[in-house]
Amino acid sequence: MSLIGKLAFVTGAGSGIGRETCKILAREGANVVAADKFLKNASDTAENLPKKADQSHTSVELDVTKKTSVQYTLKKTLEIYGKPPSIIVNSAGITKDNFVLKLSEEDFQDVIDVNLKGTFLVIQTFCNAITENKLKNASVINIASIVGKYGNIGQSNYCASKAGVELLTKSSAKELGQFGIRVNAILPGIIDTAMIQTVPDKVKQKFKSVISLGRFGQPQEIGEVIAFLASDKSSYISGASIEVTGGM
């Protein structure tokens, strides 16, 4: 599954799924731009990526909720590499959980802005650059969620945002296919990242009881699927939603 010579742009690269995805893409030969709201975390990721003689990785600060910030990261990427990335991974995401009757307007909007609006801004900005540069065989991979399909108690904002990401993916795939750009979504189940560290052990055990494999997923298990969707081995997959849930 070679990605040699390809340039990848990964949001949310400072931790969790984003960081593991950067490692796997670099392992497969891609040059990686690690983007995160927290530049130190992104830099830590980029500095520790596997690198052969012909590989070059970098880090950028990115607030996906602001178009000017997204445009700046594209400009910086073009300055460093002379071309836009042909692999785009939208992994930036947040949770601000509460019951719907108690959820504040601010917490609802923040989650929508990062998870859904942020994904839209990155797709629009970077895919415009891809079409302008006439790149072919580009791949956009968005991180949605299985709860965006079925809902979850205390996560109405998160579920709504991820449902939006899935349909944004399908609509974008229909529009961008003519330019040789594939757009797909991954729907992770419960993945062992910082997001679930605050969940009480009793609740975690309850979650595990409804997962066929009896365990939570690991970030790298999502990263491996992302690498497949980024590669030419998935050349006829677009507009798909791939569930990675352990049989949840």
C-alpha atoms as an extended CHARMM CRD file, in Angstrom:
* protein
*
       248  EXT
         1         1  MET       CA              0.0000000000        0.0000000000        0.0000000000  PROA      1               0.0000000000
         2         2  SER       CA              2.5650000000        2.5250000000       -1.1540000000  PROA      2               0.0000000000
         3         3  LEU       CA              2.0190000000        6.2560000000       -0.6950000000  PROA      3               0.0000000000
         4         4  ILE       CA              5.5260000000        7.1710000000       -1.8410000000  PROA      4               0.0000000000
         5         5  GLY       CA              5.6970000000       10.6820000000       -3.2640000000  PROA      5               0.0000000000
         6         6  LYS       CA              2.2230000000       11.6630000000       -2.0500000000  PROA      6               0.0000000000
         7         7  LEU       CA              1.6110000000       14.6740000000        0.1920000000  PROA      7               0.0000000000
         8         8  ALA       CA             -0.8510000000       14.2670000000        3.0760000000  PROA      8               0.0000000000
         9         9  PHE       CA             -2.5320000000       16.9520000000        5.1790000000  PROA      9               0.0000000000
        10        10  VAL       CA             -3.9600000000       15.7460000000        8.5000000000  PROA      10              0.0000000000
        11        11  THR       CA             -6.0270000000       17.8720000000       10.8910000000  PROA      11              0.0000000000
        12        12  GLY       CA             -6.2390000000       17.0040000000       14.5710000000  PROA      12              0.0000000000
        13        13  ALA       CA             -2.7280000000       15.6110000000       14.1530000000  PROA      13              0.0000000000
        14        14  GLY       CA             -1.5710000000       16.4180000000       17.6650000000  PROA      14              0.0000000000
        15        15  SER       CA             -3.1650000000       13.4100000000       19.3360000000  PROA      15              0.0000000000
        16        16  GLY       CA             -5.3660000000       10.3410000000       19.0440000000  PROA      16              0.0000000000
        17        17  ILE       CA             -6.4970000000        9.1770000000       15.6230000000  PROA      17              0.0000000000
        18        18  GLY       CA             -4.8330000000       12.1150000000       13.8820000000  PROA      18              0.0000000000
        19        19  ARG       CA             -1.4070000000       11.4010000000       15.3400000000  PROA      19              0.0000000000
        20        20  GLU       CA             -1.5520000000        7.6690000000       14.6200000000  PROA      20              0.0000000000
        21        21  THR       CA             -2.7320000000        8.3970000000       11.0790000000  PROA      21              0.0000000000
        22        22  CYS       CA              0.2880000000       10.6280000000       10.4920000000  PROA      22              0.0000000000
        23        23  LYS       CA              2.5940000000        7.8120000000       11.6390000000  PROA      23              0.0000000000
        24        24  ILE       CA              0.9810000000        5.2760000000        9.3090000000  PROA      24              0.0000000000
        25        25  LEU       CA              0.9000000000        7.5890000000        6.2890000000  PROA      25              0.0000000000
        26        26  ALA       CA              4.5590000000        8.4260000000        6.8460000000  PROA      26              0.0000000000
        27        27  ARG       CA              5.3770000000        4.7340000000        7.2480000000  PROA      27              0.0000000000
        28        28  GLU       CA              3.8290000000        4.1340000000        3.8340000000  PROA      28              0.0000000000
        29        29  GLY       CA              6.0410000000        6.7910000000        2.2530000000  PROA      29              0.0000000000
        30        30  ALA       CA              3.9090000000        9.9530000000        2.2790000000  PROA      30              0.0000000000
        31        31  ASN       CA              5.1630000000       13.4110000000        3.1720000000  PROA      31              0.0000000000
        32        32  VAL       CA              2.9660000000       14.6200000000        6.0340000000  PROA      32              0.0000000000
        33        33  VAL       CA              1.7090000000       18.0310000000        7.0910000000  PROA      33              0.0000000000
        34        34  ALA       CA              0.5550000000       17.6640000000       10.7000000000  PROA      34              0.0000000000
        35        35  ALA       CA             -2.0140000000       20.3420000000       11.5370000000  PROA      35              0.0000000000
        36        36  ASP       CA             -3.4790000000       21.0160000000       14.9570000000  PROA      36              0.0000000000
        37        37  LYS       CA             -4.8830000000       23.8790000000       17.0130000000  PROA      37              0.0000000000
        38        38  PHE       CA             -2.0440000000       23.2670000000       19.4570000000  PROA      38              0.0000000000
        39        39  LEU       CA              1.1620000000       23.7800000000       17.4690000000  PROA      39              0.0000000000
        40        40  LYS       CA              3.3840000000       22.0770000000       20.0560000000  PROA      40              0.0000000000
        41        41  ASN       CA              1.3690000000       18.8740000000       19.7600000000  PROA      41              0.0000000000
        42        42  ALA       CA              1.4990000000       19.0300000000       15.9770000000  PROA      42              0.0000000000
        43        43  SER       CA              5.2470000000       19.6490000000       16.1030000000  PROA      43              0.0000000000
        44        44  ASP       CA              5.7280000000       16.6770000000       18.4450000000  PROA      44              0.0000000000
        45        45  THR       CA              3.8710000000       14.5210000000       15.9410000000  PROA      45              0.0000000000
        46        46  ALA       CA              5.8410000000       15.7310000000       12.9150000000  PROA      46              0.0000000000
        47        47  GLU       CA              9.2180000000       15.4500000000       14.6330000000  PROA      47              0.0000000000
        48        48  ASN       CA              8.6270000000       11.8230000000       15.5910000000  PROA      48              0.0000000000
        49        49  LEU       CA              7.3500000000       10.5400000000       12.2470000000  PROA      49              0.0000000000
        50        50  PRO       CA              9.3190000000        7.8660000000       10.3960000000  PROA      50              0.0000000000
        51        51  LYS       CA             11.3300000000        9.5060000000        7.6430000000  PROA      51              0.0000000000
        52        52  LYS       CA             13.3940000000        8.1440000000        4.7950000000  PROA      52              0.0000000000
        53        53  ALA       CA             15.9210000000       10.2140000000        2.8870000000  PROA      53              0.0000000000
        54        54  ASP       CA             13.3770000000       11.5130000000        0.3820000000  PROA      54              0.0000000000
        55        55  GLN       CA             10.6530000000       12.3290000000        2.9270000000  PROA      55              0.0000000000
        56        56  SER       CA              9.8740000000       15.6860000000        4.5080000000  PROA      56              0.0000000000
        57        57  HSD       CA              7.3430000000       16.3190000000        7.2550000000  PROA      57              0.0000000000
        58        58  THR       CA              6.1720000000       19.5980000000        8.7600000000  PROA      58              0.0000000000
        59        59  SER       CA              3.6900000000       20.9560000000       11.3030000000  PROA      59              0.0000000000
        60        60  VAL       CA              1.2820000000       23.8830000000       11.1560000000  PROA      60              0.0000000000
        61        61  GLU       CA             -1.0440000000       25.5880000000       13.5960000000  PROA      61              0.0000000000
        62        62  LEU       CA             -4.6570000000       25.3520000000       12.4680000000  PROA      62              0.0000000000
        63        63  ASP       CA             -8.0050000000       26.4820000000       13.8270000000  PROA      63              0.0000000000
        64        64  VAL       CA            -10.4330000000       24.6570000000       11.5460000000  PROA      64              0.0000000000
        65        65  THR       CA            -13.3080000000       26.9360000000       12.5650000000  PROA      65              0.0000000000
        66        66  LYS       CA            -11.6890000000       29.9520000000       10.9050000000  PROA      66              0.0000000000
        67        67  LYS       CA            -11.4290000000       30.1760000000        7.1140000000  PROA      67              0.0000000000
        68        68  THR       CA             -8.4300000000       32.5200000000        7.3320000000  PROA      68              0.0000000000
        69        69  SER       CA             -6.5580000000       29.9130000000        9.3710000000  PROA      69              0.0000000000
        70        70  VAL       CA             -7.3740000000       27.1530000000        6.8880000000  PROA      70              0.0000000000
        71        71  GLN       CA             -6.2670000000       29.3630000000        4.0080000000  PROA      71              0.0000000000
        72        72  TYR       CA             -3.0120000000       30.1600000000        5.8250000000  PROA      72              0.0000000000
        73        73  THR       CA             -2.1660000000       26.4600000000        6.2540000000  PROA      73              0.0000000000
        74        74  LEU       CA             -2.7750000000       25.9000000000        2.5490000000  PROA      74              0.0000000000
        75        75  LYS       CA             -0.5240000000       28.8440000000        1.6810000000  PROA      75              0.0000000000
        76        76  LYS       CA              2.2240000000       27.5110000000        3.9450000000  PROA      76              0.0000000000
        77        77  THR       CA              1.8890000000       24.0180000000        2.4840000000  PROA      77              0.0000000000
        78        78  LEU       CA              2.2130000000       25.4120000000       -1.0450000000  PROA      78              0.0000000000
        79        79  GLU       CA              5.2930000000       27.4290000000       -0.0310000000  PROA      79              0.0000000000
        80        80  ILE       CA              7.0270000000       24.3740000000        1.4310000000  PROA      80              0.0000000000
        81        81  TYR       CA              6.0400000000       21.6890000000       -1.0710000000  PROA      81              0.0000000000
        82        82  GLY       CA              5.0900000000       23.6380000000       -4.1880000000  PROA      82              0.0000000000
        83        83  LYS       CA              1.8210000000       21.7500000000       -4.5530000000  PROA      83              0.0000000000
        84        84  PRO       CA             -1.3760000000       21.0710000000       -2.6040000000  PROA      84              0.0000000000
        85        85  PRO       CA             -1.7770000000       17.7410000000       -0.8000000000  PROA      85              0.0000000000
        86        86  SER       CA             -3.4970000000       14.9110000000       -2.6480000000  PROA      86              0.0000000000
        87        87  ILE       CA             -4.4430000000       13.2400000000        0.6590000000  PROA      87              0.0000000000
        88        88  ILE       CA             -6.6170000000       15.1880000000        3.0970000000  PROA      88              0.0000000000
        89        89  VAL       CA             -7.6630000000       13.7180000000        6.4380000000  PROA      89              0.0000000000
        90        90  ASN       CA            -10.2220000000       15.6090000000        8.5110000000  PROA      90              0.0000000000
        91        91  SER       CA             -9.6110000000       14.2500000000       11.9920000000  PROA      91              0.0000000000
        92        92  ALA       CA            -10.0130000000       17.3940000000       14.1130000000  PROA      92              0.0000000000
        93        93  GLY       CA            -12.9140000000       16.9860000000       16.5180000000  PROA      93              0.0000000000
        94        94  ILE       CA            -14.1740000000       17.8630000000       19.9820000000  PROA      94              0.0000000000
        95        95  THR       CA            -16.8800000000       16.7690000000       22.3990000000  PROA      95              0.0000000000
        96        96  LYS       CA            -18.8320000000       18.9110000000       24.8630000000  PROA      96              0.0000000000
        97        97  ASP       CA            -21.3320000000       16.4420000000       26.2680000000  PROA      97              0.0000000000
        98        98  ASN       CA            -24.5140000000       17.1580000000       28.1610000000  PROA      98              0.0000000000
        99        99  PHE       CA            -28.1630000000       16.1540000000       28.1650000000  PROA      99              0.0000000000
       100       100  VAL       CA            -30.1580000000       17.9910000000       25.5180000000  PROA      100             0.0000000000
       101       101  LEU       CA            -32.2630000000       19.8130000000       28.1410000000  PROA      101             0.0000000000
       102       102  LYS       CA            -29.1200000000       21.1630000000       29.7870000000  PROA      102             0.0000000000
       103       103  LEU       CA            -26.8270000000       21.6560000000       26.7940000000  PROA      103             0.0000000000
       104       104  SER       CA            -25.7860000000       25.2780000000       26.3770000000  PROA      104             0.0000000000
       105       105  GLU       CA            -26.1210000000       27.0470000000       23.0450000000  PROA      105             0.0000000000
       106       106  GLU       CA            -22.3860000000       27.7880000000       23.1500000000  PROA      106             0.0000000000
       107       107  ASP       CA            -21.4160000000       24.1330000000       23.6490000000  PROA      107             0.0000000000
       108       108  PHE       CA            -23.7690000000       23.0470000000       20.8840000000  PROA      108             0.0000000000
       109       109  GLN       CA            -22.3180000000       25.5920000000       18.4630000000  PROA      109             0.0000000000
       110       110  ASP       CA            -18.6710000000       24.9020000000       19.3630000000  PROA      110             0.0000000000
       111       111  VAL       CA            -19.0100000000       21.2160000000       18.4940000000  PROA      111             0.0000000000
       112       112  ILE       CA            -20.7990000000       21.9670000000       15.2270000000  PROA      112             0.0000000000
       113       113  ASP       CA            -18.1590000000       24.5610000000       14.3180000000  PROA      113             0.0000000000
       114       114  VAL       CA            -15.1750000000       22.2640000000       14.8520000000  PROA      114             0.0000000000
       115       115  ASN       CA            -16.5550000000       18.9310000000       13.6880000000  PROA      115             0.0000000000
       116       116  LEU       CA            -18.8020000000       19.9420000000       10.7960000000  PROA      116             0.0000000000
       117       117  LYS       CA            -17.9560000000       23.4860000000        9.7140000000  PROA      117             0.0000000000
       118       118  GLY       CA            -14.2450000000       22.7580000000       10.1030000000  PROA      118             0.0000000000
       119       119  THR       CA            -14.4820000000       19.7220000000        7.8450000000  PROA      119             0.0000000000
       120       120  PHE       CA            -16.3560000000       21.7980000000        5.2650000000  PROA      120             0.0000000000
       121       121  LEU       CA            -13.7940000000       24.6140000000        5.3030000000  PROA      121             0.0000000000
       122       122  VAL       CA            -10.8650000000       22.2420000000        4.8280000000  PROA      122             0.0000000000
       123       123  ILE       CA            -12.5980000000       20.3760000000        1.9920000000  PROA      123             0.0000000000
       124       124  GLN       CA            -13.5790000000       23.5920000000        0.2000000000  PROA      124             0.0000000000
       125       125  THR       CA            -10.1980000000       25.3190000000        0.5820000000  PROA      125             0.0000000000
       126       126  PHE       CA             -7.9410000000       22.3870000000       -0.2580000000  PROA      126             0.0000000000
       127       127  CYS       CA            -10.0940000000       20.8600000000       -2.9990000000  PROA      127             0.0000000000
       128       128  ASN       CA            -10.2410000000       24.2060000000       -4.7670000000  PROA      128             0.0000000000
       129       129  ALA       CA             -6.4360000000       24.1550000000       -4.7550000000  PROA      129             0.0000000000
       130       130  ILE       CA             -6.4140000000       20.5730000000       -6.0400000000  PROA      130             0.0000000000
       131       131  THR       CA             -8.6760000000       21.4490000000       -8.9810000000  PROA      131             0.0000000000
       132       132  GLU       CA             -6.7440000000       24.6410000000       -9.7620000000  PROA      132             0.0000000000
       133       133  ASN       CA             -3.4890000000       22.6570000000       -9.8810000000  PROA      133             0.0000000000
       134       134  LYS       CA             -5.1660000000       19.8980000000      -11.8990000000  PROA      134             0.0000000000
       135       135  LEU       CA             -4.0530000000       17.1700000000       -9.5170000000  PROA      135             0.0000000000
       136       136  LYS       CA             -5.6180000000       13.7710000000      -10.1510000000  PROA      136             0.0000000000
       137       137  ASN       CA             -6.3220000000       10.8170000000       -7.8880000000  PROA      137             0.0000000000
       138       138  ALA       CA             -6.8120000000       12.8810000000       -4.7500000000  PROA      138             0.0000000000
       139       139  SER       CA             -8.4730000000       11.4050000000       -1.6810000000  PROA      139             0.0000000000
       140       140  VAL       CA            -10.3480000000       13.1030000000        1.1520000000  PROA      140             0.0000000000
       141       141  ILE       CA            -11.0610000000       11.0500000000        4.2720000000  PROA      141             0.0000000000
       142       142  ASN       CA            -13.4210000000       12.4630000000        6.9040000000  PROA      142             0.0000000000
       143       143  ILE       CA            -13.8140000000       11.1220000000       10.4260000000  PROA      143             0.0000000000
       144       144  ALA       CA            -17.4940000000       10.8060000000       11.2060000000  PROA      144             0.0000000000
       145       145  SER       CA            -18.7950000000        8.4550000000       13.9480000000  PROA      145             0.0000000000
       146       146  ILE       CA            -21.0960000000        5.5050000000       14.4310000000  PROA      146             0.0000000000
       147       147  VAL       CA            -23.1140000000        7.6150000000       16.8970000000  PROA      147             0.0000000000
       148       148  GLY       CA            -23.8560000000        9.9750000000       14.0200000000  PROA      148             0.0000000000
       149       149  LYS       CA            -25.9720000000        7.1390000000       12.6440000000  PROA      149             0.0000000000
       150       150  TYR       CA            -27.6680000000        5.8610000000       15.8020000000  PROA      150             0.0000000000
       151       151  GLY       CA            -27.4280000000        8.7020000000       18.3310000000  PROA      151             0.0000000000
       152       152  ASN       CA            -26.0790000000        8.5840000000       21.8760000000  PROA      152             0.0000000000
       153       153  ILE       CA            -27.2690000000        9.8100000000       25.2620000000  PROA      153             0.0000000000
       154       154  GLY       CA            -25.6590000000       13.0940000000       26.2620000000  PROA      154             0.0000000000
       155       155  GLN       CA            -24.1470000000       13.7210000000       22.8330000000  PROA      155             0.0000000000
       156       156  SER       CA            -26.8510000000       15.3820000000       20.7730000000  PROA      156             0.0000000000
       157       157  ASN       CA            -24.4280000000       18.0530000000       19.5390000000  PROA      157             0.0000000000
       158       158  TYR       CA            -21.6710000000       15.5560000000       18.7110000000  PROA      158             0.0000000000
       159       159  CYS       CA            -24.0700000000       13.1150000000       17.0260000000  PROA      159             0.0000000000
       160       160  ALA       CA            -25.6240000000       15.8960000000       14.9420000000  PROA      160             0.0000000000
       161       161  SER       CA            -22.1870000000       17.1440000000       13.8660000000  PROA      161             0.0000000000
       162       162  LYS       CA            -20.9970000000       13.6810000000       12.8300000000  PROA      162             0.0000000000
       163       163  ALA       CA            -24.2240000000       12.8980000000       10.9810000000  PROA      163             0.0000000000
       164       164  GLY       CA            -23.5600000000       16.1230000000        9.1000000000  PROA      164             0.0000000000
       165       165  VAL       CA            -20.0040000000       15.0250000000        8.2970000000  PROA      165             0.0000000000
       166       166  GLU       CA            -21.2980000000       11.7940000000        6.7680000000  PROA      166             0.0000000000
       167       167  LEU       CA            -23.7730000000       13.5700000000        4.4950000000  PROA      167             0.0000000000
       168       168  LEU       CA            -21.2370000000       16.2980000000        3.6780000000  PROA      168             0.0000000000
       169       169  THR       CA            -18.9750000000       13.4500000000        2.5750000000  PROA      169             0.0000000000
       170       170  LYS       CA            -21.5710000000       11.8700000000        0.3060000000  PROA      170             0.0000000000
       171       171  SER       CA            -22.5630000000       15.1860000000       -1.2710000000  PROA      171             0.0000000000
       172       172  SER       CA            -18.9430000000       16.2430000000       -1.7960000000  PROA      172             0.0000000000
       173       173  ALA       CA            -18.1620000000       12.8890000000       -3.4160000000  PROA      173             0.0000000000
       174       174  LYS       CA            -20.9200000000       13.4560000000       -5.9670000000  PROA      174             0.0000000000
       175       175  GLU       CA            -19.6080000000       16.9260000000       -6.8070000000  PROA      175             0.0000000000
       176       176  LEU       CA            -15.8670000000       16.2910000000       -6.7760000000  PROA      176             0.0000000000
       177       177  GLY       CA            -15.6800000000       12.9790000000       -8.6030000000  PROA      177             0.0000000000
       178       178  GLN       CA            -15.4970000000       14.7880000000      -11.9460000000  PROA      178             0.0000000000
       179       179  PHE       CA            -12.1810000000       16.2820000000      -10.8070000000  PROA      179             0.0000000000
       180       180  GLY       CA            -10.7110000000       12.9230000000       -9.8180000000  PROA      180             0.0000000000
       181       181  ILE       CA            -11.2200000000       13.5720000000       -6.1090000000  PROA      181             0.0000000000
       182       182  ARG       CA            -12.6020000000       10.7370000000       -3.9900000000  PROA      182             0.0000000000
       183       183  VAL       CA            -14.3260000000       11.5730000000       -0.6950000000  PROA      183             0.0000000000
       184       184  ASN       CA            -15.0690000000        8.9610000000        1.9590000000  PROA      184             0.0000000000
       185       185  ALA       CA            -16.0040000000        8.8210000000        5.6170000000  PROA      185             0.0000000000
       186       186  ILE       CA            -14.9450000000        6.5050000000        8.4080000000  PROA      186             0.0000000000
       187       187  LEU       CA            -17.4150000000        5.8330000000       11.2050000000  PROA      187             0.0000000000
       188       188  PRO       CA            -15.3840000000        4.7400000000       14.2350000000  PROA      188             0.0000000000
       189       189  GLY       CA            -16.9840000000        3.0410000000       17.1880000000  PROA      189             0.0000000000
       190       190  ILE       CA            -15.4690000000        3.5430000000       20.6230000000  PROA      190             0.0000000000
       191       191  ILE       CA            -11.7630000000        4.2110000000       20.1900000000  PROA      191             0.0000000000
       192       192  ASP       CA             -9.3020000000        4.2940000000       23.0710000000  PROA      192             0.0000000000
       193       193  THR       CA             -8.3010000000        7.9630000000       22.9200000000  PROA      193             0.0000000000
       194       194  ALA       CA             -8.2530000000       10.8620000000       25.3810000000  PROA      194             0.0000000000
       195       195  MET       CA            -11.9360000000       11.4760000000       24.6140000000  PROA      195             0.0000000000
       196       196  ILE       CA            -13.0350000000        8.4340000000       26.6200000000  PROA      196             0.0000000000
       197       197  GLN       CA            -10.5690000000        8.7390000000       29.5060000000  PROA      197             0.0000000000
       198       198  THR       CA            -13.1140000000       10.5970000000       31.6220000000  PROA      198             0.0000000000
       199       199  VAL       CA            -15.8080000000        7.9420000000       31.1650000000  PROA      199             0.0000000000
       200       200  PRO       CA            -16.4120000000        5.9550000000       34.4090000000  PROA      200             0.0000000000
       201       201  ASP       CA            -15.1960000000        2.3450000000       34.3880000000  PROA      201             0.0000000000
       202       202  LYS       CA            -18.7170000000        0.9780000000       34.8830000000  PROA      202             0.0000000000
       203       203  VAL       CA            -19.8980000000        2.7920000000       31.7770000000  PROA      203             0.0000000000
       204       204  LYS       CA            -16.8710000000        1.5540000000       29.8110000000  PROA      204             0.0000000000
       205       205  GLN       CA            -17.6970000000       -2.0410000000       30.7550000000  PROA      205             0.0000000000
       206       206  LYS       CA            -21.2760000000       -1.5210000000       29.5980000000  PROA      206             0.0000000000
       207       207  PHE       CA            -19.9970000000       -0.2580000000       26.2520000000  PROA      207             0.0000000000
       208       208  LYS       CA            -17.6990000000       -3.2590000000       25.8600000000  PROA      208             0.0000000000
       209       209  SER       CA            -20.6040000000       -5.6270000000       26.4660000000  PROA      209             0.0000000000
       210       210  VAL       CA            -22.2590000000       -4.5260000000       23.2050000000  PROA      210             0.0000000000
       211       211  ILE       CA            -19.0810000000       -4.7870000000       21.1130000000  PROA      211             0.0000000000
       212       212  SER       CA            -18.7060000000       -8.1690000000       19.4190000000  PROA      212             0.0000000000
       213       213  LEU       CA            -14.9060000000       -8.1400000000       19.7550000000  PROA      213             0.0000000000
       214       214  GLY       CA            -15.2060000000       -7.2530000000       23.4340000000  PROA      214             0.0000000000
       215       215  ARG       CA            -12.7740000000       -4.3310000000       23.4020000000  PROA      215             0.0000000000
       216       216  PHE       CA            -12.3520000000       -0.7250000000       22.3540000000  PROA      216             0.0000000000
       217       217  GLY       CA            -10.5950000000        0.0770000000       19.0990000000  PROA      217             0.0000000000
       218       218  GLN       CA             -7.1050000000        1.5300000000       18.9110000000  PROA      218             0.0000000000
       219       219  PRO       CA             -6.3500000000        4.7800000000       17.0350000000  PROA      219             0.0000000000
       220       220  GLN       CA             -3.9470000000        2.9920000000       14.7080000000  PROA      220             0.0000000000
       221       221  GLU       CA             -6.7460000000        0.6460000000       13.6170000000  PROA      221             0.0000000000
       222       222  ILE       CA             -8.5550000000        3.6940000000       12.2330000000  PROA      222             0.0000000000
       223       223  GLY       CA             -5.3030000000        4.9630000000       10.7410000000  PROA      223             0.0000000000
       224       224  GLU       CA             -4.8120000000        1.7570000000        8.7700000000  PROA      224             0.0000000000
       225       225  VAL       CA             -8.2400000000        2.1700000000        7.1420000000  PROA      225             0.0000000000
       226       226  ILE       CA             -7.4170000000        5.7970000000        6.3670000000  PROA      226             0.0000000000
       227       227  ALA       CA             -4.1770000000        4.6970000000        4.6800000000  PROA      227             0.0000000000
       228       228  PHE       CA             -6.1600000000        2.2470000000        2.5390000000  PROA      228             0.0000000000
       229       229  LEU       CA             -8.6020000000        4.9710000000        1.4780000000  PROA      229             0.0000000000
       230       230  ALA       CA             -5.6690000000        7.2760000000        0.7220000000  PROA      230             0.0000000000
       231       231  SER       CA             -4.0310000000        4.7190000000       -1.5370000000  PROA      231             0.0000000000
       232       232  ASP       CA             -4.7150000000        3.6300000000       -5.0990000000  PROA      232             0.0000000000
       233       233  LYS       CA             -5.9570000000        0.2960000000       -3.7470000000  PROA      233             0.0000000000
       234       234  SER       CA             -9.2670000000        2.0710000000       -3.0170000000  PROA      234             0.0000000000
       235       235  SER       CA             -9.4140000000        3.7920000000       -6.4270000000  PROA      235             0.0000000000
       236       236  TYR       CA            -13.0880000000        2.9620000000       -7.0400000000  PROA      236             0.0000000000
       237       237  ILE       CA            -14.3670000000        3.8140000000       -3.5520000000  PROA      237             0.0000000000
       238       238  SER       CA            -16.0230000000        7.2050000000       -3.1780000000  PROA      238             0.0000000000
       239       239  GLY       CA            -18.9930000000        8.4490000000       -1.1940000000  PROA      239             0.0000000000
       240       240  ALA       CA            -18.6600000000        5.4670000000        1.1470000000  PROA      240             0.0000000000
       241       241  SER       CA            -19.1640000000        5.3150000000        4.9150000000  PROA      241             0.0000000000
       242       242  ILE       CA            -16.9680000000        2.6150000000        6.4040000000  PROA      242             0.0000000000
       243       243  GLU       CA            -17.8770000000        1.4530000000        9.9070000000  PROA      243             0.0000000000
       244       244  VAL       CA            -14.9260000000        0.4940000000       12.1060000000  PROA      244             0.0000000000
       245       245  THR       CA            -16.6470000000       -0.5240000000       15.3210000000  PROA      245             0.0000000000
       246       246  GLY       CA            -15.5150000000       -4.0080000000       16.3340000000  PROA      246             0.0000000000
       247       247  GLY       CA            -19.0230000000       -5.2330000000       15.6080000000  PROA      247             0.0000000000
       248       248  MET       CA            -20.7490000000       -2.7350000000       17.9110000000  PROA      248             0.0000000000
